[in-house]
């Protein structure tokens, strides 16, 4: 319970445990307006806090409006579930992270709690919030801004708890990166089983988890000269490559094993896309500096690079492109600039804004990346050939 006024309050009891809750928890399934309405969690996801009677700000041509609903904080995301409407009783059943009303915890860039009686506060996991938030603003890394307004009549404790839970969960998401993998791993279980999805209009989601998945995608690409190799099934050839690889048909696994040691991080050339004119796009790391291949090893490398074509073009993936630190720095500047646009009181003039945008160098980086992509596309479409994108390591392969 909380003892409070408009300006301050005291916590008499510690916040409830935010660990996993039973599937029968009222936060997992509840009735509203006679309709079943609940947040659909994936395997391994659990709800930490919930705030009822929340309004999400929504902008349209007619001006700013509000959507009533419920705000959830889980160990994977922040999700807003609009109140069910009579015309759509199944609106709570949607695919994980496919809604404009939610954001993954690692995708949160900044949290701001707002109260009309005090200054807005930027929240972190160690923040001490000394007021009841009337509004929570979430600045997403994809440049979205989510605004949630809390109801006053008796729901202030919920507003405080869910706000602090989001701040704490967002901090934990930076350390517990396994949650991101868990979310992707169980994506197909969020609404329908994978078998049910495949029955819908013949559409199937290939997750590249099994040998069958890789063979199915290879058949879809029409790459007749390639096969699926399980040579890395136990990740003993390369820990940074998948279990299965697309390699030329006439290339045996025993020969393939000889090629791994000659590339950085043992990332050999492998098919990633096949063009309808017969061209093949491959990815690979640079050659190992201390490599001294024997005659048979050279033959194995040539088979991989040429992939049955008479011509092979090796494209240095990082040449004429910004480095990863440069891209990160440019993105940070662009993101900070976008924050100014959400507050009209500090938004720069058009002339100053365009100058600030140019100083981020983001548009220059995009132009260089598009130029490189255009050059590779031209190589693939000109004639049937093998085009190899080569980078220093797994971080610099495009």
Coordinates of C-alpha atoms in Angstrom, one line a residue:
X1 CA 0.0 0.0 0.0
X2 CA 1.0 3.6 -0.7
X3 CA 0.4 6.7 1.4
X4 CA 0.5 9.6 -1.0
X5 CA -0.4 13.1 -2.0
X6 CA -0.2 14.7 -5.4
X7 CA 3.4 15.7 -4.8
X8 CA 4.9 12.9 -2.7
X9 CA 4.3 9.5 -1.1
X10 CA 5.9 7.0 1.2
X11 CA 6.4 3.3 0.5
X12 CA 5.2 1.3 3.5
X13 CA 5.9 -2.1 2.1
X14 CA 8.4 -3.3 -0.5
X15 CA 7.4 -3.8 -4.0
X16 CA 6.0 -7.2 -4.8
X17 CA 8.3 -9.9 -6.3
X18 CA 8.7 -9.5 -10.0
X19 CA 9.6 -13.1 -10.7
X20 CA 7.6 -15.5 -12.9
X21 CA 3.9 -15.7 -12.2
X22 CA 1.6 -18.6 -12.5
X23 CA -0.2 -18.9 -15.9
X24 CA -3.4 -18.7 -13.8
X25 CA -2.4 -15.3 -12.5
X26 CA -5.1 -12.6 -13.0
X27 CA -2.5 -10.6 -14.9
X28 CA -2.2 -13.4 -17.5
X29 CA -5.9 -13.7 -18.2
X30 CA -8.8 -11.4 -17.3
X31 CA -12.3 -10.4 -18.4
X32 CA -13.2 -7.0 -19.7
X33 CA -16.6 -5.9 -20.9
X34 CA -17.5 -9.6 -21.1
X35 CA -14.8 -10.4 -23.6
X36 CA -11.7 -12.5 -22.9
X37 CA -8.8 -10.2 -23.1
X38 CA -5.2 -11.0 -22.2
X39 CA -1.6 -10.5 -23.2
X40 CA -0.3 -13.5 -25.1
X41 CA 3.1 -14.5 -23.7
X42 CA 5.6 -16.7 -25.4
X43 CA 7.5 -19.5 -23.8
X44 CA 9.9 -18.2 -21.2
X45 CA 8.1 -14.8 -20.9
X46 CA 6.4 -13.7 -17.7
X47 CA 4.6 -10.6 -16.7
X48 CA 6.2 -8.4 -14.0
X49 CA 3.8 -5.6 -13.6
X50 CA 0.5 -4.4 -15.0
X51 CA -1.3 -1.0 -15.1
X52 CA -5.0 -0.9 -15.9
X53 CA -7.0 2.0 -17.4
X54 CA -4.0 3.5 -19.2
X55 CA -4.4 5.8 -22.2
X56 CA -1.9 5.6 -25.1
X57 CA -1.5 8.9 -27.0
X58 CA -2.2 8.5 -30.7
X59 CA -1.6 11.1 -33.4
X60 CA -3.7 11.3 -36.6
X61 CA -4.8 13.8 -39.2
X62 CA -7.7 14.9 -36.9
X63 CA -5.3 15.6 -34.1
X64 CA -4.1 13.8 -31.0
X65 CA -6.3 11.1 -29.5
X66 CA -6.1 8.5 -26.8
X67 CA -6.6 4.7 -26.9
X68 CA -7.7 3.1 -23.6
X69 CA -6.1 -0.2 -22.6
X70 CA -3.7 -2.0 -20.3
X71 CA 0.1 -1.5 -20.0
X72 CA 2.2 -4.6 -19.4
X73 CA 5.9 -5.0 -18.4
X74 CA 7.3 -8.4 -19.0
X75 CA 10.9 -9.7 -18.8
X76 CA 11.1 -9.3 -22.6
X77 CA 9.1 -6.3 -23.6
X78 CA 6.7 -3.4 -22.8
X79 CA 3.3 -4.0 -24.3
X80 CA 0.1 -2.0 -24.5
X81 CA -3.1 -4.0 -25.1
X82 CA -6.0 -1.9 -26.2
X83 CA -9.4 -2.7 -24.7
X84 CA -11.3 -5.2 -26.8
X85 CA -14.0 -4.0 -29.1
X86 CA -17.3 -5.8 -29.8
X87 CA -16.2 -6.1 -33.5
X88 CA -13.0 -7.9 -32.7
X89 CA -13.1 -10.4 -29.9
X90 CA -9.7 -12.0 -30.9
X91 CA -7.7 -8.7 -30.9
X92 CA -5.5 -10.0 -28.1
X93 CA -4.1 -12.8 -30.2
X94 CA -1.3 -11.3 -32.3
X95 CA 2.2 -12.3 -33.2
X96 CA 4.9 -11.5 -30.7
X97 CA 6.6 -8.1 -31.4
X98 CA 4.4 -7.4 -34.4
X99 CA 2.4 -4.6 -32.9
X100 CA 2.9 -0.8 -32.9
X101 CA 1.9 -0.9 -29.2
X102 CA 5.0 -2.7 -27.9
X103 CA 8.7 -2.5 -27.8
X104 CA 11.4 -5.0 -26.8
X105 CA 13.3 -4.0 -23.7
X106 CA 16.7 -3.6 -25.5
X107 CA 14.9 -1.3 -28.0
X108 CA 14.2 1.3 -25.3
X109 CA 16.6 4.2 -25.4
X110 CA 15.2 6.5 -22.8
X111 CA 12.4 6.5 -20.1
X112 CA 10.8 9.7 -18.8
X113 CA 8.3 10.0 -16.0
X114 CA 6.1 13.1 -16.1
X115 CA 4.1 14.8 -13.3
X116 CA 2.3 18.2 -13.6
X117 CA 3.6 19.2 -10.2
X118 CA 7.3 18.6 -10.7
X119 CA 10.0 18.3 -13.3
X120 CA 10.1 15.4 -15.7
X121 CA 12.6 12.7 -14.6
X122 CA 14.7 10.4 -16.8
X123 CA 14.6 7.0 -15.2
X124 CA 17.2 4.3 -14.7
X125 CA 17.2 1.2 -12.6
X126 CA 18.8 3.1 -9.7
X127 CA 16.4 6.1 -10.0
X128 CA 14.5 7.2 -6.9
X129 CA 11.1 8.3 -8.1
X130 CA 9.6 10.8 -5.6
X131 CA 6.3 11.5 -7.3
X132 CA 3.5 9.5 -8.9
X133 CA 3.9 9.6 -12.7
X134 CA 0.9 10.9 -14.6
X135 CA 2.5 10.1 -17.9
X136 CA 5.3 7.7 -19.0
X137 CA 7.2 8.5 -22.2
X138 CA 9.3 5.8 -23.9
X139 CA 11.8 6.9 -26.5
X140 CA 12.5 3.8 -28.7
X141 CA 15.8 3.2 -30.5
X142 CA 13.8 2.9 -33.8
X143 CA 12.8 6.6 -33.3
X144 CA 9.2 5.8 -32.1
X145 CA 7.9 7.7 -29.1
X146 CA 5.3 5.9 -27.0
X147 CA 3.3 8.0 -24.5
X148 CA 1.1 6.5 -21.8
X149 CA -1.1 8.4 -19.5
X150 CA -2.2 6.9 -16.2
X151 CA -5.6 7.0 -14.5
X152 CA -5.8 8.9 -11.2
X153 CA -8.7 7.4 -9.3
X154 CA -7.1 4.7 -7.2
X155 CA -4.7 3.5 -9.8
X156 CA -1.7 5.6 -8.7
X157 CA 0.2 2.6 -7.1
X158 CA -0.1 0.7 -10.4
X159 CA 1.4 3.6 -12.2
X160 CA 4.4 3.8 -9.9
X161 CA 5.0 0.0 -9.9
X162 CA 4.8 -0.5 -13.6
X163 CA 7.0 2.6 -14.3
X164 CA 9.8 1.3 -12.0
X165 CA 9.4 -2.2 -13.2
X166 CA 10.0 -1.0 -16.8
X167 CA 13.1 0.9 -15.7
X168 CA 14.5 -2.1 -13.9
X169 CA 13.6 -4.6 -16.6
X170 CA 15.2 -2.4 -19.3
X171 CA 18.5 -2.3 -17.3
X172 CA 18.4 -6.1 -16.8
X173 CA 17.9 -6.6 -20.6
X174 CA 21.4 -5.3 -21.2
X175 CA 22.9 -8.0 -19.1
X176 CA 20.6 -10.9 -19.8
X177 CA 21.0 -11.0 -23.6
X178 CA 19.7 -14.6 -23.5
X179 CA 16.2 -13.2 -23.4
X180 CA 16.6 -11.8 -27.0
X181 CA 17.6 -15.3 -28.2
X182 CA 14.7 -16.8 -26.3
X183 CA 12.3 -14.4 -27.9
X184 CA 13.5 -15.2 -31.4
X185 CA 13.8 -19.0 -30.7
X186 CA 10.1 -19.2 -29.6
X187 CA 8.6 -16.7 -32.1
X188 CA 6.4 -19.3 -33.7
X189 CA 4.7 -20.1 -30.3
X190 CA 3.4 -16.6 -29.6
X191 CA 0.0 -17.0 -31.3
X192 CA -0.2 -20.2 -33.4
X193 CA 1.8 -23.4 -33.6
X194 CA 4.3 -23.5 -36.5
X195 CA 2.2 -26.2 -38.2
X196 CA -0.9 -24.0 -38.1
X197 CA 1.0 -21.1 -39.7
X198 CA 2.2 -23.3 -42.6
X199 CA -1.4 -24.1 -43.4
X200 CA -2.4 -20.5 -43.8
X201 CA -2.4 -19.7 -47.6
X202 CA 0.6 -21.9 -48.1
X203 CA 2.8 -19.5 -46.3
X204 CA 5.6 -21.0 -44.1
X205 CA 8.2 -19.4 -41.8
X206 CA 11.6 -21.0 -42.3
X207 CA 13.6 -20.8 -39.1
X208 CA 16.7 -22.6 -40.4
X209 CA 16.7 -24.9 -37.3
X210 CA 16.7 -28.2 -39.1
X211 CA 18.3 -29.8 -42.2
X212 CA 14.8 -29.8 -43.8
X213 CA 14.5 -26.0 -43.4
X214 CA 17.8 -25.4 -45.2
X215 CA 16.9 -27.8 -48.0
X216 CA 13.4 -26.2 -48.4
X217 CA 14.9 -22.8 -48.8
X218 CA 17.6 -24.0 -51.2
X219 CA 14.8 -25.5 -53.4
X220 CA 12.9 -22.2 -53.2
X221 CA 15.9 -20.3 -54.5
X222 CA 16.3 -22.7 -57.4
X223 CA 20.0 -23.2 -56.7
X224 CA 20.4 -26.6 -58.4
X225 CA 24.2 -26.7 -58.1
X226 CA 24.2 -26.5 -54.3
X227 CA 23.5 -28.9 -51.4
X228 CA 23.2 -28.7 -47.6
X229 CA 26.2 -29.8 -45.7
X230 CA 25.9 -30.9 -42.0
X231 CA 29.7 -30.6 -41.6
X232 CA 29.3 -28.0 -38.8
X233 CA 26.4 -29.7 -37.0
X234 CA 28.3 -29.8 -33.7
X235 CA 30.0 -26.4 -34.3
X236 CA 33.4 -28.1 -34.2
X237 CA 34.4 -26.6 -37.6
X238 CA 33.3 -23.0 -36.7
X239 CA 31.6 -21.7 -33.6
X240 CA 30.3 -18.5 -35.4
X241 CA 28.7 -20.3 -38.4
X242 CA 25.3 -22.1 -38.4
X243 CA 25.0 -25.9 -38.1
X244 CA 24.2 -26.3 -41.8
X245 CA 25.9 -24.7 -44.8
X246 CA 25.1 -24.4 -48.5
X247 CA 28.1 -25.7 -50.5
X248 CA 28.7 -26.8 -54.1
X249 CA 27.2 -30.2 -55.1
X250 CA 30.4 -31.8 -56.1
X251 CA 32.2 -30.7 -53.0
X252 CA 32.6 -33.5 -50.4
X253 CA 32.5 -32.8 -46.7
X254 CA 36.0 -34.3 -46.2
X255 CA 37.3 -31.7 -48.8
X256 CA 35.3 -29.0 -47.2
X257 CA 37.0 -29.5 -43.8
X258 CA 40.4 -28.7 -45.3
X259 CA 39.2 -25.2 -46.2
X260 CA 38.1 -23.9 -42.8
X261 CA 41.6 -23.3 -41.4
X262 CA 42.5 -20.9 -44.2
X263 CA 39.9 -18.2 -43.3
X264 CA 39.6 -15.9 -40.3
X265 CA 37.4 -17.4 -37.6
X266 CA 37.1 -20.4 -39.9
X267 CA 34.3 -18.6 -41.8
X268 CA 34.6 -20.3 -45.2
X269 CA 32.8 -19.0 -48.3
X270 CA 29.1 -20.2 -48.4
X271 CA 26.1 -19.4 -50.4
X272 CA 23.6 -16.9 -49.0
X273 CA 21.6 -16.0 -52.2
X274 CA 21.0 -17.3 -55.7
X275 CA 20.0 -15.0 -58.6
X276 CA 17.6 -16.2 -61.3
X277 CA 20.2 -15.6 -64.0
X278 CA 22.5 -18.2 -62.3
X279 CA 24.7 -15.9 -60.3
X280 CA 25.5 -16.8 -56.7
X281 CA 26.2 -14.4 -53.8
X282 CA 28.6 -15.8 -51.2
X283 CA 29.9 -14.6 -47.9
X284 CA 33.3 -15.2 -46.3
X285 CA 35.9 -13.9 -44.0
X286 CA 39.3 -12.7 -45.2
X287 CA 42.0 -15.3 -45.7
X288 CA 44.0 -16.2 -42.6
X289 CA 47.3 -14.2 -42.6
X290 CA 49.4 -17.3 -41.5
X291 CA 47.7 -19.6 -44.0
X292 CA 49.9 -21.7 -46.2
X293 CA 47.6 -24.0 -48.2
X294 CA 48.8 -27.1 -49.8
X295 CA 47.9 -28.0 -53.4
X296 CA 44.8 -29.9 -52.4
X297 CA 43.7 -27.1 -50.1
X298 CA 44.0 -24.6 -52.9
X299 CA 41.8 -26.7 -55.0
X300 CA 39.2 -26.9 -52.3
X301 CA 39.2 -23.1 -51.8
X302 CA 38.9 -22.6 -55.5
X303 CA 35.8 -24.9 -55.7
X304 CA 34.2 -22.9 -52.9
X305 CA 35.0 -19.5 -54.4
X306 CA 34.1 -20.2 -58.0
X307 CA 31.1 -22.4 -57.2
X308 CA 30.9 -23.9 -60.6
X309 CA 31.2 -20.6 -62.4
X310 CA 33.9 -19.5 -64.8
X311 CA 34.4 -16.2 -63.1
X312 CA 34.6 -15.2 -59.4
X313 CA 34.6 -11.6 -58.2
X314 CA 35.7 -10.9 -54.6
X315 CA 34.2 -7.7 -53.1
X316 CA 35.8 -6.3 -50.0
X317 CA 32.8 -5.7 -47.9
X318 CA 34.3 -3.0 -45.7
X319 CA 36.0 -1.0 -48.5
X320 CA 34.7 2.5 -48.9
X321 CA 32.3 1.9 -46.1
X322 CA 32.1 3.4 -42.6
X323 CA 33.4 1.3 -39.7
X324 CA 31.0 -0.1 -37.1
X325 CA 32.1 2.5 -34.4
X326 CA 31.5 5.3 -37.0
X327 CA 28.0 4.0 -37.7
X328 CA 27.2 3.7 -34.0
X329 CA 28.4 7.2 -33.3
X330 CA 26.4 8.6 -36.2
X331 CA 23.3 6.7 -35.1
X332 CA 23.6 8.1 -31.6
X333 CA 23.8 11.6 -32.9
X334 CA 20.8 11.1 -35.1
X335 CA 18.8 9.5 -32.2
X336 CA 19.6 12.4 -29.9
X337 CA 18.6 14.9 -32.6
X338 CA 15.3 13.1 -33.0
X339 CA 14.5 13.6 -29.3
X340 CA 14.5 17.4 -29.9
X341 CA 11.6 17.0 -32.3
X342 CA 9.3 15.5 -29.7
X343 CA 9.5 18.7 -27.6
X344 CA 8.4 21.8 -29.5
X345 CA 9.9 24.1 -26.9
X346 CA 13.4 23.0 -27.8
X347 CA 13.0 21.9 -31.4
X348 CA 15.5 23.6 -33.6
X349 CA 14.6 25.7 -36.6
X350 CA 14.4 24.1 -40.0
X351 CA 17.8 25.6 -41.1
X352 CA 19.5 24.5 -37.9
X353 CA 17.9 21.1 -38.0
X354 CA 19.1 20.3 -41.5
X355 CA 22.6 21.4 -40.5
X356 CA 22.5 19.2 -37.4
X357 CA 21.3 16.3 -39.5
X358 CA 24.2 16.8 -41.9
X359 CA 26.6 16.8 -39.0
X360 CA 25.5 13.4 -37.9
X361 CA 26.8 12.0 -41.2
X362 CA 24.0 9.4 -41.1
X363 CA 22.9 10.3 -44.7
X364 CA 26.5 10.0 -45.9
X365 CA 26.7 6.5 -44.4
X366 CA 23.4 5.4 -45.9
X367 CA 24.6 6.7 -49.3
X368 CA 27.8 4.7 -49.1
X369 CA 26.0 1.5 -48.1
X370 CA 23.5 1.9 -50.9
X371 CA 26.3 2.5 -53.4
X372 CA 28.1 -0.7 -52.3
X373 CA 24.8 -2.6 -52.6
X374 CA 24.2 -1.2 -56.0
X375 CA 27.7 -2.3 -57.2
X376 CA 27.1 -5.8 -55.9
X377 CA 23.7 -6.0 -57.5
X378 CA 25.2 -4.9 -60.9
X379 CA 27.8 -7.7 -60.6
X380 CA 25.1 -10.3 -60.0
X381 CA 22.8 -9.2 -62.8
X382 CA 25.4 -8.5 -65.5
X383 CA 26.2 -12.2 -66.1
X384 CA 26.3 -15.6 -64.4
X385 CA 29.2 -15.5 -61.9
X386 CA 30.2 -16.0 -58.3
X387 CA 30.3 -12.9 -56.2
X388 CA 32.0 -13.2 -52.8
X389 CA 31.4 -10.6 -50.1
X390 CA 34.6 -10.8 -48.0
X391 CA 35.0 -9.2 -44.6
X392 CA 37.7 -9.3 -41.9
X393 CA 35.4 -11.3 -39.5
X394 CA 31.8 -12.0 -38.7
X395 CA 31.1 -8.4 -37.7
X396 CA 32.3 -7.0 -41.0
X397 CA 30.6 -9.4 -43.4
X398 CA 27.6 -7.8 -44.9

